[in-house]
Amino acid sequence: MTREFRSYESGRTYAGNEDRAAVRRPASIKDVASAAGVSPTTVSHVLSGNRPVNELTAARVRSVVNRLGYVPASLARSLQAGSTSVIGLMIPDISNTFFAELAKGAEDAAHDLGYGVILCNTEFDADREDRYLGMIRSRFIDGMVYASGSPPSRRRLEALMGKFPIALADEEVEGLEGALIATADHEAGGRLVGEHLRALGHRRALMLTGPRALKSGVDRANGFVRAFRGEVVERVGDFKEASGHRLVAALLQEGGLDCTAVFAANDLMAFGALTALREAGLSVPRDVSVVGFDDIRAASQIHPALTTVHQPAYDVGRTATAQLLQYVTRGEVPPASRHTLPVELKVRGSTAPPAR
Amino acid sequence: MTREFRSYESGRTYAGNEDRAAVRRPASIKDVASAAGVSPTTVSHVLSGNRPVNELTAARVRSVVNRLGYVPASLARSLQAGSTSVIGLMIPDISNTFFAELAKGAEDAAHDLGYGVILCNTEFDADREDRYLGMIRSRFIDGMVYASGSPPSRRRLEALMGKFPIALADEEVEGLEGALIATADHEAGGRLVGEHLRALGHRRALMLTGPRALKSGVDRANGFVRAFRGEVVERVGDFKEASGHRLVAALLQEGGLDCTAVFAANDLMAFGALTALREAGLSVPRDVSVVGFDDIRAASQIHPALTTVHQPAYDVGRTATAQLLQYVTRGEVPPASRHTLPVELKVRGSTAPPAR
DNA sequence: CTAGATATCCAAAACGTTTTGCACAACGCC
DNA sequence: GGCGTTGTGCAAAACGTTTTGGATATCTAG
């Protein structure tokens, strides 16, 4: 097999790879063109409909396309077009249901506009994050949805944000203004909890917060304290179940909780608190009410079901992505703009009026 | 339009877009070359280390690279190289923790070899799946990890499998031989459950299966039935929580469960079953034992904690991807090969000896 | 019968890299 | 002084598209 691609009129041959017949080079537009006796230009026009082509010629081209199983190389197309129709989604941990939901929203929004999503799972690893940021600098992706509040990257992010399309989701990176932001209304969530507990008659509460560095956690706490208008004892945890357990157990040992309600800044810490209370022989909600934040799946399945604030993780991902793409498709770097999405208080079995 | 890029020293502007100075074309290798007074070839060699370059020249080039903030366009690089260092991961639902774990394993394995992962979330939608399969045909991705057992795609998949690197994860597509496969040992999982329930003294069990079309579900059922060696009532569900609830509730209405144990083919259906049982006033595990499959996160967080079979979702994703990449990096289409990963029975609070 | 419009298709440039063959000079060796 | 060797860097081809300015033939109107 000589593998000659006799160009449509001149006797020129496109030198293929005669030697190794093993790996069959996929058909290119040139192959189609010469097989159909037209120029690559015409093939392109037939396929894109970008310019009219004689119907007879077009039919011939299409038949060759089928016969050869020709599929345009998207790489070459992207190179020419200057964009790839792919964006990145940077998150710390896809196995965390919150981020998985967020990712689903992002993927849906991207799919709607024909974009693909590259999963950038960082595990809070700065090197890993850097590698993924490199994808945007090398223009392999058209934009990035950034939902990973790992502090060390702020500097780098800042430098990129003016040059490339980037949207912040869920967590606004402290001190990073002028960006596209979609986040849940953490402050309102805290407020709802405060109002709920106050309405039930509670006047003294324990609040388990997340690390001070995360703005979302601070917002939740602020909203709560303002609305509760009672005494609030604050303890700083790390959003993990163990820390909720540890903090509550410690207080119980030191001579009693001295509170009628516990508000944990996320469901996992609330679970820890529940365990500690149960271990101490206290009953929820009879002796103590407990409220969480996030509404992860287990929250509604434990007993008693956990009163918590439902975060619109899916919507956060979807909104951030849709907003980002709105600018990406127009080749613009997005302006500063904030979207705060509503949260919802789910009242379940873990809260009740304080024992009198 | 002359399209000259002499901009660096002469005051000439970029012919590309004089009109909108807003969008500055990123520096190309030509820009660097002319600014450093060398050829693009030399720049390429300095950056890749592919051929030796005089240290003085190299230093000059590097300095220009920094000054201009040059980053090679990965698209052009990929076009030339003939591969993108990106693979696809096709799954039905990323918000399902099982697939999220699997995705994490895939991402980790890919990252280890410098590959990126495009998240292809199908929601069991054939069109969506087709679009993503198009990415491999258009060679935008170098390979695909396929973990979405939606039946309609089998035909298309079959056609692709000989031509492109594809690995099956978790679910082997029925009748699709000659592929790279990584899956959990579903049959052994079913067997472990059967042995466990039999050892506790159960002799009559209700088994909630998944759709018959999925081999994994069939394997689980077969393993269970063989090991349990008692009477098994079988009901077909669809792996969703609602179906577990519906099936059990229906049986209870029709005049009693008449079984001392329920084995659901996945945790979600087990959750549904638990709810139905609780609603009927039955106590788990006192009146009925319940076992699930998958060991999703919520399984250990509900009360009573669910006895279930731990699936190595992470390992399945990681193994499938690592195997796939082994061939992708060598430019080969992978041969037939199967990796069956061990499962583990997690005995928790939802199982006990039958009431006497 | 002729000028302009229309239909049809092609050549060449452009996207931004990497790779390969070659040119040229300087050097060491016999 | 000739010859292989090494060091250095360039030109050109190749990857596979899309886009744009024409070129040529055919048609239409006056």
Coordinates of N, CA and C (backbone and C1' of nucleotides) in Angstrom, one line a residue, chain B residues 29-30 32-34 36-62 65 70, chain C residues 18-21, chain D residues 8-12:
Chain B
I29 N 5.8 32.1 20.7 CA 7.2 31.8 20.7 C 8.0 32.7 19.7
K30 N 7.3 33.1 18.7 CA 7.9 34.1 17.7 C 8.3 35.4 18.4
V32 N 8.9 35.9 21.5 CA 10.1 35.7 22.3 C 11.4 35.6 21.4
A33 N 11.2 34.8 20.4 CA 12.4 34.6 19.5 C 12.9 36.0 19.0
S34 N 12.1 36.8 18.4 CA 12.6 38.0 17.8 C 13.1 39.0 18.9
A36 N 14.5 38.1 21.6 CA 15.8 37.7 22.1 C 16.8 37.6 20.9
G37 N 16.4 37.9 19.7 CA 17.3 37.8 18.6 C 17.7 36.4 18.2
V38 N 16.8 35.5 18.4 CA 17.1 34.1 18.0 C 16.0 33.6 17.2
S39 N 16.1 32.3 16.7 CA 15.0 31.7 16.0 C 14.0 31.0 17.0
P40 N 12.8 30.8 16.6 CA 11.8 30.1 17.4 C 12.4 28.7 17.8
T41 N 13.1 28.1 16.9 CA 13.7 26.8 17.2 C 14.5 26.9 18.4
T42 N 15.4 27.9 18.5 CA 16.2 28.0 19.7 C 15.4 28.2 21.0
V43 N 14.4 29.0 20.9 CA 13.6 29.2 22.1 C 13.0 27.9 22.5
S44 N 12.5 27.1 21.6 CA 11.9 25.8 21.9 C 13.0 24.9 22.6
H45 N 14.2 24.9 22.0 CA 15.2 24.1 22.6 C 15.6 24.5 24.0
V46 N 15.6 25.8 24.2 CA 16.0 26.3 25.5 C 14.9 25.8 26.5
L47 N 13.7 25.9 26.2 CA 12.6 25.6 27.1 C 12.4 24.1 27.3
S48 N 12.7 23.3 26.3 CA 12.5 21.9 26.4 C 13.7 21.1 26.8
G49 N 14.9 21.8 26.6 CA 16.1 21.1 26.9 C 16.4 20.0 25.9
N50 N 15.7 20.1 24.8 CA 15.7 19.0 23.8 C 17.1 18.9 23.1
R51 N 17.7 20.0 22.9 CA 19.0 20.1 22.3 C 19.8 21.1 23.1
P52 N 21.1 20.9 23.1 CA 21.9 21.9 23.9 C 21.9 23.3 23.2
V53 N 21.9 24.3 24.1 CA 22.0 25.7 23.6 C 23.0 26.4 24.4
N54 N 23.8 27.3 23.7 CA 24.8 28.1 24.4 C 24.2 28.7 25.7
E55 N 24.9 28.6 26.8 CA 24.4 29.1 28.0 C 24.1 30.6 28.0
L56 N 24.9 31.4 27.3 CA 24.6 32.8 27.2 C 23.3 33.1 26.5
T57 N 23.2 32.4 25.4 CA 22.0 32.6 24.6 C 20.8 32.1 25.4
A58 N 20.9 31.0 26.0 CA 19.8 30.5 26.8 C 19.4 31.5 27.9
A59 N 20.3 32.0 28.5 CA 20.0 33.0 29.6 C 19.2 34.2 29.0
R60 N 19.7 34.6 27.9 CA 19.0 35.8 27.2 C 17.5 35.4 26.9
V61 N 17.4 34.2 26.4 CA 16.0 33.7 26.0 C 15.2 33.7 27.3
R62 N 15.7 33.1 28.3 CA 14.9 32.9 29.6 C 14.5 34.3 30.1
V65 N 11.6 35.4 28.1 CA 10.5 34.7 28.5 C 9.8 35.2 29.7
Y70 N 5.8 34.7 28.8 CA 5.5 33.7 27.8 C 5.2 32.4 28.4
Chain C
dT18 P 7.3 23.5 21.9 O5' 7.5 22.3 20.9 C5' 6.7 21.2 21.0 C4' 7.1 20.2 19.8 C3' 8.5 19.7 19.9 O3' 8.5 18.3 19.7 C1' 8.2 20.7 17.8
dT19 P 9.7 17.4 20.0 O5' 10.2 17.1 18.5 C5' 9.3 16.8 17.5 C4' 9.9 16.7 16.1 C3' 11.3 16.1 16.1 O3' 11.4 15.2 15.1 C1' 11.3 18.2 15.0
dT20 P 12.5 14.1 15.0 O5' 13.3 14.5 13.6 C5' 12.5 14.8 12.5 C4' 13.4 15.5 11.5 C3' 14.9 15.0 11.5 O3' 15.3 14.9 10.1 C1' 14.8 17.4 11.7
dG21 P 16.4 13.9 9.8 O5' 17.1 14.6 8.5 C5' 16.3 15.4 7.6 C4' 17.0 16.6 7.2 C3' 18.5 16.4 6.9 O3' 18.8 17.0 5.6 C1' 18.2 18.2 8.4
Chain D
dT8 P 28.1 25.6 22.8 O5' 27.2 26.1 21.6 C5' 27.8 27.1 20.7 C4' 26.8 27.4 19.6 C3' 25.4 27.6 19.9 O3' 25.2 29.0 19.9 C1' 25.7 26.4 17.9
dG9 P 23.8 29.6 20.2 O5' 23.0 29.5 18.9 C5' 23.4 30.3 17.8 C4' 22.6 29.9 16.6 C3' 21.1 30.0 16.7 O3' 20.7 30.9 15.6 C1' 21.7 27.9 15.7
dC10 P 19.2 31.5 15.6 O5' 18.9 31.1 14.1 C5' 19.8 31.3 13.1 C4' 19.4 30.5 11.9 C3' 18.0 30.7 11.5 O3' 17.9 31.0 10.2 C1' 18.6 28.4 11.7
dA11 P 16.5 31.7 9.6 O5' 16.1 30.6 8.6 C5' 17.1 30.0 7.8 C4' 16.5 28.8 7.0 C3' 15.1 29.1 6.5 O3' 15.0 28.5 5.2 C1' 15.1 27.2 7.9
dA12 P 13.6 28.6 4.4 O5' 12.9 27.2 4.6 C5' 13.7 26.0 4.7 C4' 12.9 24.8 4.9 C3' 11.4 25.0 4.5 O3' 11.0 23.7 4.0 C1' 11.5 24.5 6.7

